[in-house]
mmCIF file of N, CA and C in Angstrom:
data_model
loop_
_atom_site.group_PDB
_atom_site.id
_atom_site.type_symbol
_atom_site.label_atom_id
_atom_site.label_comp_id
_atom_site.label_asym_id
_atom_site.label_seq_id
_atom_site.Cartn_x
_atom_site.Cartn_y
_atom_site.Cartn_z
ATOM 1 N N MET A 7 22.988 26.498 41.475
ATOM 2 C CA MET A 7 21.857 26.070 42.257
ATOM 3 C C MET A 7 20.497 26.588 41.555
ATOM 4 N N GLU A 8 19.541 25.345 41.673
ATOM 5 C CA GLU A 8 18.320 25.691 40.855
ATOM 6 C C GLU A 8 17.310 26.364 41.896
ATOM 7 N N THR A 9 16.719 27.715 41.568
ATOM 8 C CA THR A 9 15.709 28.345 42.334
ATOM 9 C C THR A 9 14.509 28.422 41.638
ATOM 10 N N SER A 10 13.556 29.060 42.177
ATOM 11 C CA SER A 10 12.246 28.982 41.836
ATOM 12 C C SER A 10 12.152 29.828 40.356
ATOM 13 N N ASP A 11 12.986 30.842 39.945
ATOM 14 C CA ASP A 11 13.077 31.707 38.972
ATOM 15 C C ASP A 11 14.193 31.093 37.841
ATOM 16 N N THR A 12 14.685 29.861 38.229
ATOM 17 C CA THR A 12 15.726 29.364 37.349
ATOM 18 C C THR A 12 15.646 27.915 37.156
ATOM 19 N N LYS A 13 16.346 27.408 36.487
ATOM 20 C CA LYS A 13 16.375 25.752 36.109
ATOM 21 C C LYS A 13 17.588 25.522 35.334
ATOM 22 N N LEU A 14 17.850 23.969 35.288
ATOM 23 C CA LEU A 14 19.031 23.558 34.818
ATOM 24 C C LEU A 14 18.680 23.368 33.221
ATOM 25 N N CYS A 15 19.693 23.644 32.308
ATOM 26 C CA CYS A 15 19.205 23.320 30.953
ATOM 27 C C CYS A 15 19.508 21.907 30.793
ATOM 28 N N PRO A 16 18.602 21.162 30.147
ATOM 29 C CA PRO A 16 18.631 19.768 29.974
ATOM 30 C C PRO A 16 19.771 19.262 29.178
ATOM 31 N N PHE A 17 20.472 20.115 28.342
ATOM 32 C CA PHE A 17 21.450 19.722 27.472
ATOM 33 C C PHE A 17 22.920 19.928 27.881
ATOM 34 N N CYS A 18 23.083 21.160 28.491
ATOM 35 C CA CYS A 18 24.355 21.507 29.024
ATOM 36 C C CYS A 18 24.321 21.667 30.479
ATOM 37 N N ARG A 19 23.294 21.517 31.401
ATOM 38 C CA ARG A 19 23.187 21.609 32.899
ATOM 39 C C ARG A 19 23.688 22.727 33.386
ATOM 40 N N GLU A 20 23.810 23.946 32.687
ATOM 41 C CA GLU A 20 23.878 25.322 33.126
ATOM 42 C C GLU A 20 22.729 25.869 33.652
ATOM 43 N N GLU A 21 22.790 26.907 34.506
ATOM 44 C CA GLU A 21 21.752 27.315 35.133
ATOM 45 C C GLU A 21 21.226 28.460 34.029
ATOM 46 N N ILE A 22 19.777 28.548 33.950
ATOM 47 C CA ILE A 22 19.272 29.368 33.118
ATOM 48 C C ILE A 22 17.755 30.047 33.883
ATOM 49 N N LYS A 23 17.174 30.864 33.051
ATOM 50 C CA LYS A 23 15.959 31.621 33.415
ATOM 51 C C LYS A 23 14.979 30.325 33.420
ATOM 52 N N ALA A 24 13.897 30.120 34.205
ATOM 53 C CA ALA A 24 12.860 29.247 34.212
ATOM 54 C C ALA A 24 11.914 29.260 32.996
ATOM 55 N N LYS A 25 11.597 30.595 32.477
ATOM 56 C CA LYS A 25 10.979 30.874 31.318
ATOM 57 C C LYS A 25 11.895 30.858 30.252
ATOM 58 N N ALA A 26 13.179 30.682 29.992
ATOM 59 C CA ALA A 26 13.968 30.699 28.864
ATOM 60 C C ALA A 26 13.442 29.478 27.904
ATOM 61 N N ILE A 27 13.430 30.154 26.480
ATOM 62 C CA ILE A 27 13.105 29.487 25.171
ATOM 63 C C ILE A 27 14.333 28.703 24.867
ATOM 64 N N LYS A 28 15.667 29.536 24.857
ATOM 65 C CA LYS A 28 16.801 29.035 24.371
ATOM 66 C C LYS A 28 17.894 29.320 25.442
ATOM 67 N N CYS A 29 18.807 28.425 25.520
ATOM 68 C CA CYS A 29 19.766 28.079 26.522
ATOM 69 C C CYS A 29 20.995 29.274 26.053
ATOM 70 N N ARG A 30 21.219 29.947 26.931
ATOM 71 C CA ARG A 30 22.384 31.291 26.535
ATOM 72 C C ARG A 30 23.644 30.606 26.634
ATOM 73 N N HIS A 31 24.021 29.247 27.164
ATOM 74 C CA HIS A 31 25.246 28.762 27.391
ATOM 75 C C HIS A 31 25.271 28.050 26.031
ATOM 76 N N CYS A 32 24.561 26.873 25.587
ATOM 77 C CA CYS A 32 24.694 25.928 24.654
ATOM 78 C C CYS A 32 23.832 26.417 23.443
ATOM 79 N N GLN A 33 23.073 27.429 23.339
ATOM 80 C CA GLN A 33 22.163 27.927 22.233
ATOM 81 C C GLN A 33 21.265 26.603 21.844
ATOM 82 N N SER A 34 20.614 25.770 22.713
ATOM 83 C CA SER A 34 19.576 24.634 22.408
ATOM 84 C C SER A 34 18.384 25.283 22.594
ATOM 85 N N MET A 35 17.445 24.780 21.796
ATOM 86 C CA MET A 35 16.058 25.188 22.016
ATOM 87 C C MET A 35 15.529 24.340 23.087
ATOM 88 N N LEU A 36 14.585 25.253 23.796
ATOM 89 C CA LEU A 36 14.158 24.302 25.087
ATOM 90 C C LEU A 36 12.704 24.110 25.006
ATOM 91 N N VAL A 37 11.982 24.901 24.283
ATOM 92 C CA VAL A 37 10.811 24.661 24.019
ATOM 93 C C VAL A 37 10.171 23.241 23.609
ATOM 94 N N HIS A 38 10.862 22.932 22.777
ATOM 95 C CA HIS A 38 10.585 21.562 21.992
ATOM 96 C C HIS A 38 11.319 20.386 22.491
ATOM 97 N N SER A 39 12.214 20.566 23.423
ATOM 98 C CA SER A 39 12.949 19.512 23.973
ATOM 99 C C SER A 39 12.635 18.823 25.286
ATOM 100 N N SER A 40 11.453 19.545 25.951
ATOM 101 C CA SER A 40 11.089 18.975 27.310
ATOM 102 C C SER A 40 10.255 17.946 26.934
ATOM 103 N N PRO A 41 10.379 16.929 27.822
ATOM 104 C CA PRO A 41 9.303 15.755 27.480
ATOM 105 C C PRO A 41 7.984 16.029 27.397
ATOM 106 N N GLN A 42 7.407 16.981 28.356
ATOM 107 C CA GLN A 42 6.062 17.465 28.531
ATOM 108 C C GLN A 42 5.604 18.229 27.195
ATOM 109 N N ASN A 43 6.456 18.942 26.688
ATOM 110 C CA ASN A 43 5.965 19.482 25.509
ATOM 111 C C ASN A 43 5.880 18.477 24.386
ATOM 112 N N ASN A 44 6.684 17.485 24.291
ATOM 113 C CA ASN A 44 6.705 16.520 23.171
ATOM 114 C C ASN A 44 5.300 15.735 23.457
ATOM 115 N N LEU A 45 5.122 15.469 25.114
ATOM 116 C CA LEU A 45 3.809 14.637 24.855
ATOM 117 C C LEU A 45 2.520 15.294 24.767
ATOM 118 N N ALA A 46 2.765 16.785 24.939
ATOM 119 C CA ALA A 46 1.699 17.390 24.728
ATOM 120 C C ALA A 46 1.107 17.624 23.239
ATOM 121 N N GLN A 47 2.297 17.784 22.511
ATOM 122 C CA GLN A 47 2.183 17.721 20.878
ATOM 123 C C GLN A 47 1.555 16.599 20.620
ATOM 124 N N ALA A 48 2.234 15.304 20.955
ATOM 125 C CA ALA A 48 1.573 14.034 20.386
ATOM 126 C C ALA A 48 0.280 13.772 20.769
ATOM 127 N N SER A 49 -0.028 14.032 21.908
ATOM 128 C CA SER A 49 -1.596 14.139 22.222
ATOM 129 C C SER A 49 -2.522 14.911 21.368
ATOM 130 N N SER A 50 -2.098 16.409 21.134
ATOM 131 C CA SER A 50 -2.892 17.038 20.337
ATOM 132 C C SER A 50 -2.790 16.406 18.894
ATOM 133 N N GLN A 51 -1.905 16.009 18.370
ATOM 134 C CA GLN A 51 -2.022 15.382 17.073
ATOM 135 C C GLN A 51 -2.680 13.991 17.187
ATOM 136 N N ALA A 52 -2.892 13.276 17.940
ATOM 137 C CA ALA A 52 -3.544 12.145 18.075
ATOM 138 C C ALA A 52 -5.066 12.591 18.071
ATOM 139 N N ALA A 53 -5.510 13.527 18.928
ATOM 140 C CA ALA A 53 -6.594 14.014 19.176
ATOM 141 C C ALA A 53 -7.061 14.698 17.880
ATOM 142 N N GLN A 54 -6.244 15.438 16.984
ATOM 143 C CA GLN A 54 -6.734 15.971 15.676
ATOM 144 C C GLN A 54 -7.069 14.787 14.834
ATOM 145 N N LYS A 55 -6.241 13.656 14.860
ATOM 146 C CA LYS A 55 -6.471 12.636 14.030
ATOM 147 C C LYS A 55 -7.695 11.726 14.272
ATOM 148 N N GLN A 56 -8.111 11.895 15.568
ATOM 149 C CA GLN A 56 -9.403 11.092 15.749
ATOM 150 C C GLN A 56 -10.381 11.806 15.749
ATOM 151 N N THR A 57 -10.381 13.167 15.563
ATOM 152 C CA THR A 57 -11.377 13.938 15.070
ATOM 153 C C THR A 57 -12.007 14.119 13.691
ATOM 154 N N GLY A 58 -11.464 13.287 13.074
ATOM 155 C CA GLY A 58 -11.788 13.289 11.538
ATOM 156 C C GLY A 58 -13.111 13.071 11.259
ATOM 157 N N SER A 59 -13.582 13.352 10.422
ATOM 158 C CA SER A 59 -14.861 13.222 9.656
ATOM 159 C C SER A 59 -15.185 11.869 9.022
ATOM 160 N N LEU A 60 -16.265 11.211 9.299
ATOM 161 C CA LEU A 60 -16.755 10.068 8.738
ATOM 162 C C LEU A 60 -16.964 10.328 7.305
ATOM 163 N N TRP A 61 -17.184 11.500 6.700
ATOM 164 C CA TRP A 61 -17.344 11.706 5.478
ATOM 165 C C TRP A 61 -16.180 11.200 4.461
ATOM 166 N N LEU A 62 -15.324 10.869 5.050
ATOM 167 C CA LEU A 62 -13.935 10.630 4.143
ATOM 168 C C LEU A 62 -14.068 8.925 4.105
ATOM 169 N N ALA A 63 -14.683 8.293 5.153
ATOM 170 C CA ALA A 63 -14.656 6.999 5.536
ATOM 171 C C ALA A 63 -15.712 6.125 4.959
ATOM 172 N N VAL A 64 -16.837 6.984 4.774
ATOM 173 C CA VAL A 64 -18.282 6.069 4.359
ATOM 174 C C VAL A 64 -18.244 5.898 2.842
ATOM 175 N N PRO A 65 -17.801 7.107 2.130
ATOM 176 C CA PRO A 65 -17.897 6.832 0.589
ATOM 177 C C PRO A 65 -17.406 5.532 -0.160
ATOM 178 N N PRO A 66 -16.163 5.442 0.488
ATOM 179 C CA PRO A 66 -15.415 4.277 -0.272
ATOM 180 C C PRO A 66 -16.626 2.937 0.200
ATOM 181 N N LEU A 67 -17.072 2.900 1.326
ATOM 182 C CA LEU A 67 -17.839 1.468 1.437
ATOM 183 C C LEU A 67 -19.117 1.564 0.676
ATOM 184 N N VAL A 68 -19.636 2.737 0.360
ATOM 185 C CA VAL A 68 -21.045 3.043 -0.349
ATOM 186 C C VAL A 68 -20.784 2.607 -1.672
ATOM 187 N N LEU A 69 -19.642 3.250 -2.259
ATOM 188 C CA LEU A 69 -19.439 2.722 -3.862
ATOM 189 C C LEU A 69 -18.950 1.264 -3.863
ATOM 190 N N ALA A 70 -18.402 0.888 -2.971
ATOM 191 C CA ALA A 70 -18.108 -0.553 -3.114
ATOM 192 C C ALA A 70 -19.476 -1.395 -2.921
ATOM 193 N N ILE A 71 -20.382 -1.106 -2.240
ATOM 194 C CA ILE A 71 -21.502 -1.735 -1.970
ATOM 195 C C ILE A 71 -22.373 -1.694 -3.394
ATOM 196 N N LEU A 72 -22.374 -0.575 -4.071
ATOM 197 C CA LEU A 72 -23.114 0.058 -5.389
ATOM 198 C C LEU A 72 -22.376 -1.129 -6.599
ATOM 199 N N CYS A 73 -21.042 -1.325 -6.537
ATOM 200 C CA CYS A 73 -20.323 -2.112 -7.261
ATOM 201 C C CYS A 73 -20.819 -3.618 -7.170
ATOM 202 N N PHE A 74 -20.726 -3.814 -6.030
ATOM 203 C CA PHE A 74 -21.081 -5.322 -5.553
ATOM 204 C C PHE A 74 -22.524 -5.381 -6.301
ATOM 205 N N VAL A 75 -23.438 -4.569 -5.940
ATOM 206 C CA VAL A 75 -24.926 -4.823 -6.431
ATOM 207 C C VAL A 75 -25.054 -4.865 -7.977
ATOM 208 N N ALA A 76 -24.137 -4.080 -8.661
ATOM 209 C CA ALA A 76 -24.080 -4.160 -10.090
ATOM 210 C C ALA A 76 -23.620 -5.486 -10.679
ATOM 211 N N LEU A 77 -23.067 -6.109 -9.825
ATOM 212 C CA LEU A 77 -22.399 -7.452 -10.229
ATOM 213 C C LEU A 77 -23.444 -8.407 -10.498
ATOM 214 N N PHE A 78 -24.563 -8.150 -9.813
ATOM 215 C CA PHE A 78 -25.702 -9.207 -10.046
ATOM 216 C C PHE A 78 -26.449 -9.049 -11.420
ATOM 217 N N ASP A 79 -26.230 -8.130 -12.089
ATOM 218 C CA ASP A 79 -26.871 -7.790 -13.539
ATOM 219 C C ASP A 79 -25.667 -7.897 -14.409
ATOM 220 N N ILE A 80 -24.665 -8.487 -14.157
ATOM 221 C CA ILE A 80 -23.573 -8.441 -15.422
ATOM 222 C C ILE A 80 -24.079 -8.735 -16.859
ATOM 223 N N ALA A 81 -24.939 -9.697 -16.957
ATOM 224 C CA ALA A 81 -25.290 -9.962 -18.358
ATOM 225 C C ALA A 81 -25.730 -8.937 -19.242
ATOM 226 N N SER A 82 -26.257 -7.769 -18.794
ATOM 227 C CA SER A 82 -26.707 -6.626 -19.389
ATOM 228 C C SER A 82 -25.629 -5.681 -19.605
ATOM 229 N N TRP A 83 -24.463 -5.653 -19.420
ATOM 230 C CA TRP A 83 -23.347 -4.770 -19.157
ATOM 231 C C TRP A 83 -22.981 -4.252 -20.666
ATOM 232 N N ASP A 84 -22.649 -2.995 -20.890
ATOM 233 C CA ASP A 84 -22.120 -2.451 -22.017
ATOM 234 C C ASP A 84 -20.924 -1.828 -21.692
ATOM 235 N N GLY A 85 -20.427 -1.220 -22.663
ATOM 236 C CA GLY A 85 -19.064 -0.607 -22.392
ATOM 237 C C GLY A 85 -19.158 0.548 -21.251
ATOM 238 N N ASP A 86 -20.333 1.419 -21.287
ATOM 239 C CA ASP A 86 -20.551 2.463 -20.322
ATOM 240 C C ASP A 86 -20.665 2.057 -18.924
ATOM 241 N N THR A 87 -21.361 0.932 -18.834
ATOM 242 C CA THR A 87 -21.563 0.382 -17.481
ATOM 243 C C THR A 87 -20.301 -0.288 -16.952
ATOM 244 N N PHE A 88 -19.390 -0.857 -17.681
ATOM 245 C CA PHE A 88 -18.250 -1.184 -17.293
ATOM 246 C C PHE A 88 -17.445 -0.173 -17.083
ATOM 247 N N ALA A 89 -17.294 0.938 -17.837
ATOM 248 C CA ALA A 89 -16.386 2.141 -17.423
ATOM 249 C C ALA A 89 -16.973 2.759 -16.043
ATOM 250 N N GLY A 90 -18.237 2.989 -15.832
ATOM 251 C CA GLY A 90 -18.666 3.331 -14.428
ATOM 252 C C GLY A 90 -18.378 2.485 -13.196
ATOM 253 N N PHE A 91 -18.406 1.223 -13.608
ATOM 254 C CA PHE A 91 -18.056 0.463 -12.440
ATOM 255 C C PHE A 91 -16.487 0.348 -12.274
ATOM 256 N N PHE A 92 -15.670 0.577 -13.130
ATOM 257 C CA PHE A 92 -14.243 0.714 -13.043
ATOM 258 C C PHE A 92 -13.874 2.124 -12.407
ATOM 259 N N LEU A 93 -14.656 3.171 -12.942
ATOM 260 C CA LEU A 93 -14.498 4.618 -12.072
ATOM 261 C C LEU A 93 -15.040 4.483 -10.689
ATOM 262 N N PHE A 94 -16.166 3.801 -10.537
ATOM 263 C CA PHE A 94 -16.690 3.737 -9.026
ATOM 264 C C PHE A 94 -15.415 2.912 -8.169
ATOM 265 N N TRP A 95 -14.894 1.812 -8.829
ATOM 266 C CA TRP A 95 -13.805 1.048 -8.093
ATOM 267 C C TRP A 95 -12.585 1.675 -7.803
ATOM 268 N N ILE A 96 -12.075 2.592 -8.778
ATOM 269 C CA ILE A 96 -11.012 3.424 -8.340
ATOM 270 C C ILE A 96 -11.096 4.452 -7.345
ATOM 271 N N ILE A 97 -12.217 5.084 -7.445
ATOM 272 C CA ILE A 97 -12.601 6.043 -6.203
ATOM 273 C C ILE A 97 -12.850 5.671 -4.950
ATOM 274 N N SER A 98 -13.505 4.259 -4.890
ATOM 275 C CA SER A 98 -13.720 3.938 -3.785
ATOM 276 C C SER A 98 -12.216 3.129 -3.266
ATOM 277 N N ILE A 99 -11.262 2.595 -3.916
ATOM 278 C CA ILE A 99 -10.166 2.287 -3.370
ATOM 279 C C ILE A 99 -9.148 3.626 -3.051
ATOM 280 N N ALA A 100 -9.157 4.432 -3.853
ATOM 281 C CA ALA A 100 -8.422 6.075 -3.405
ATOM 282 C C ALA A 100 -8.876 6.575 -2.291
ATOM 283 N N LEU A 101 -10.208 6.581 -2.106
ATOM 284 C CA LEU A 101 -10.774 7.357 -0.795
ATOM 285 C C LEU A 101 -10.579 6.394 0.086
ATOM 286 N N GLY A 102 -10.921 5.152 0.081
ATOM 287 C CA GLY A 102 -10.263 4.131 1.129
ATOM 288 C C GLY A 102 -8.918 4.353 1.939
ATOM 289 N N ILE A 103 -8.072 4.466 0.929
ATOM 290 C CA ILE A 103 -6.561 4.565 1.287
ATOM 291 C C ILE A 103 -6.409 5.913 1.845
ATOM 292 N N VAL A 104 -6.907 6.948 1.407
ATOM 293 C CA VAL A 104 -6.723 8.135 1.771
ATOM 294 C C VAL A 104 -7.295 8.318 3.421
ATOM 295 N N SER A 105 -8.417 7.760 3.358
ATOM 296 C CA SER A 105 -9.050 7.808 4.949
ATOM 297 C C SER A 105 -8.436 7.170 5.784
ATOM 298 N N VAL A 106 -7.848 5.605 5.394
ATOM 299 C CA VAL A 106 -6.963 5.206 6.352
ATOM 300 C C VAL A 106 -5.820 5.809 6.638
ATOM 301 N N CYS A 107 -5.202 6.368 5.767
ATOM 302 C CA CYS A 107 -3.652 7.092 5.967
ATOM 303 C C CYS A 107 -3.782 8.317 6.719
ATOM 304 N N ILE A 108 -5.212 9.065 6.597
ATOM 305 C CA ILE A 108 -5.050 10.326 7.290
ATOM 306 C C ILE A 108 -5.936 10.455 8.694
ATOM 307 N N GLN A 109 -6.789 9.655 8.852
ATOM 308 C CA GLN A 109 -7.524 9.660 10.207
ATOM 309 C C GLN A 109 -7.815 8.235 10.840
ATOM 310 N N ASN A 110 -7.971 8.147 12.052
ATOM 311 C CA ASN A 110 -8.425 7.063 12.637
ATOM 312 C C ASN A 110 -9.771 7.181 12.796
ATOM 313 N N ARG A 111 -10.676 7.741 13.017
ATOM 314 C CA ARG A 111 -11.928 7.707 12.993
ATOM 315 C C ARG A 111 -12.771 7.189 11.622
ATOM 316 N N GLY A 112 -13.347 6.380 11.673
ATOM 317 C CA GLY A 112 -14.009 5.595 10.674
ATOM 318 C C GLY A 112 -13.089 4.527 9.695
ATOM 319 N N ARG A 113 -12.018 4.521 10.482
ATOM 320 C CA ARG A 113 -10.826 3.434 9.732
ATOM 321 C C ARG A 113 -11.494 1.899 9.412
ATOM 322 N N GLY A 114 -12.180 1.380 10.202
ATOM 323 C CA GLY A 114 -12.671 0.112 9.866
ATOM 324 C C GLY A 114 -13.721 0.209 8.732
ATOM 325 N N VAL A 115 -14.417 1.275 8.471
ATOM 326 C CA VAL A 115 -15.382 1.310 7.546
ATOM 327 C C VAL A 115 -14.594 1.742 6.438
ATOM 328 N N ALA A 116 -13.523 2.262 6.370
ATOM 329 C CA ALA A 116 -12.684 2.712 5.284
ATOM 330 C C ALA A 116 -11.954 1.286 4.784
ATOM 331 N N ILE A 117 -11.680 0.493 5.750
ATOM 332 C CA ILE A 117 -10.944 -0.676 5.252
ATOM 333 C C ILE A 117 -11.943 -1.727 4.618
ATOM 334 N N ALA A 118 -13.135 -1.776 5.121
ATOM 335 C CA ALA A 118 -14.188 -2.718 4.797
ATOM 336 C C ALA A 118 -14.544 -2.191 3.249
ATOM 337 N N GLY A 119 -14.438 -0.850 2.942
ATOM 338 C CA GLY A 119 -14.699 -0.274 1.577
ATOM 339 C C GLY A 119 -13.649 -0.757 0.484
ATOM 340 N N ILE A 120 -12.439 -0.709 1.227
ATOM 341 C CA ILE A 120 -11.416 -1.175 0.474
ATOM 342 C C ILE A 120 -11.312 -2.903 0.037
ATOM 343 N N ILE A 121 -11.753 -3.768 1.020
ATOM 344 C CA ILE A 121 -11.632 -5.099 0.808
ATOM 345 C C ILE A 121 -12.649 -5.390 -0.096
ATOM 346 N N LEU A 122 -14.130 -4.794 0.163
ATOM 347 C CA LEU A 122 -15.018 -5.022 -0.698
ATOM 348 C C LEU A 122 -14.829 -4.581 -2.073
ATOM 349 N N SER A 123 -14.206 -3.470 -2.298
ATOM 350 C CA SER A 123 -13.933 -3.115 -3.617
ATOM 351 C C SER A 123 -12.705 -4.153 -4.438
ATOM 352 N N CYS A 124 -12.051 -4.484 -3.656
ATOM 353 C CA CYS A 124 -10.791 -5.729 -3.902
ATOM 354 C C CYS A 124 -11.602 -6.850 -4.367
ATOM 355 N N LEU A 125 -12.739 -7.182 -3.627
ATOM 356 C CA LEU A 125 -13.460 -8.516 -3.863
ATOM 357 C C LEU A 125 -14.320 -8.092 -5.133
ATOM 358 N N ASN A 126 -14.946 -7.177 -5.175
ATOM 359 C CA ASN A 126 -15.672 -6.777 -6.594
ATOM 360 C C ASN A 126 -14.812 -6.925 -7.868
ATOM 361 N N MET A 127 -13.675 -6.367 -7.620
ATOM 362 C CA MET A 127 -12.736 -6.540 -9.004
ATOM 363 C C MET A 127 -12.645 -7.855 -8.937
ATOM 364 N N PHE A 128 -12.138 -8.636 -8.086
ATOM 365 C CA PHE A 128 -11.730 -10.223 -7.918
ATOM 366 C C PHE A 128 -13.223 -10.917 -8.848
ATOM 367 N N LEU A 129 -14.338 -10.556 -8.257
ATOM 368 C CA LEU A 129 -15.550 -11.437 -8.829
ATOM 369 C C LEU A 129 -15.712 -10.872 -10.424
ATOM 370 N N LEU A 130 -15.439 -9.732 -10.580
ATOM 371 C CA LEU A 130 -15.870 -9.226 -12.038
ATOM 372 C C LEU A 130 -14.476 -9.881 -13.019
ATOM 373 N N PHE A 131 -13.393 -10.153 -12.715
ATOM 374 C CA PHE A 131 -12.600 -10.873 -13.351
ATOM 375 C C PHE A 131 -12.820 -12.225 -13.581
ATOM 376 N N ALA A 132 -13.357 -12.675 -12.281
ATOM 377 C CA ALA A 132 -13.872 -14.222 -12.430
ATOM 378 C C ALA A 132 -15.116 -14.350 -13.376
ATOM 379 N N PHE A 133 -15.961 -13.631 -13.532
ATOM 380 C CA PHE A 133 -17.186 -13.524 -14.258
ATOM 381 C C PHE A 133 -16.504 -13.395 -15.716
ATOM 382 N N PHE A 134 -15.516 -12.618 -16.032
ATOM 383 C CA PHE A 134 -15.017 -12.454 -17.431
ATOM 384 C C PHE A 134 -14.503 -13.557 -17.917
ATOM 385 N N ILE A 135 -13.724 -14.374 -17.145
ATOM 386 C CA ILE A 135 -12.852 -15.639 -17.277
ATOM 387 C C ILE A 135 -13.982 -16.681 -17.528
ATOM 388 N N ALA A 136 -15.082 -16.745 -16.662
ATOM 389 C CA ALA A 136 -16.158 -17.910 -16.737
ATOM 390 C C ALA A 136 -16.663 -17.546 -18.023
ATOM 391 N N ALA A 137 -17.135 -16.520 -18.493
ATOM 392 C CA ALA A 137 -17.689 -16.211 -19.787
ATOM 393 C C ALA A 137 -16.930 -16.421 -20.892
ATOM 394 N N ALA A 138 -15.675 -16.279 -20.771
ATOM 395 C CA ALA A 138 -14.755 -16.551 -21.812
ATOM 396 C C ALA A 138 -14.524 -17.908 -22.097
ATOM 397 N N SER A 139 -14.601 -18.956 -21.180
ATOM 398 C CA SER A 139 -14.451 -20.423 -21.504
ATOM 399 C C SER A 139 -15.643 -21.161 -21.484
#
């Protein structure tokens, strides 16, 4: 019989103390097995993911915009300019992917940075192919 100071184990259905962490009959852990605890853990993880900073999501977009603006003056590029463009492109893609994987806040900004970075590299290759022919 279940009373106010006892409850039934969800695994073996034996009577145990209400504050029990582990069932004395089947040795099952009760703290992580209750649906209320699982729901509380999931909501706290979602809240942690939502409270991320925009400082991880904004730089990919800013770097992608800088790369895009640099494409307007591609005729005067030298090796150092190309290396800087490529470095900004790699950092923008990497930070965007990390931001999308780690947090939900600013996810759209990070995705926009990734898309613009990919567009930048496509345009750079198109310019080089057009210049070679």
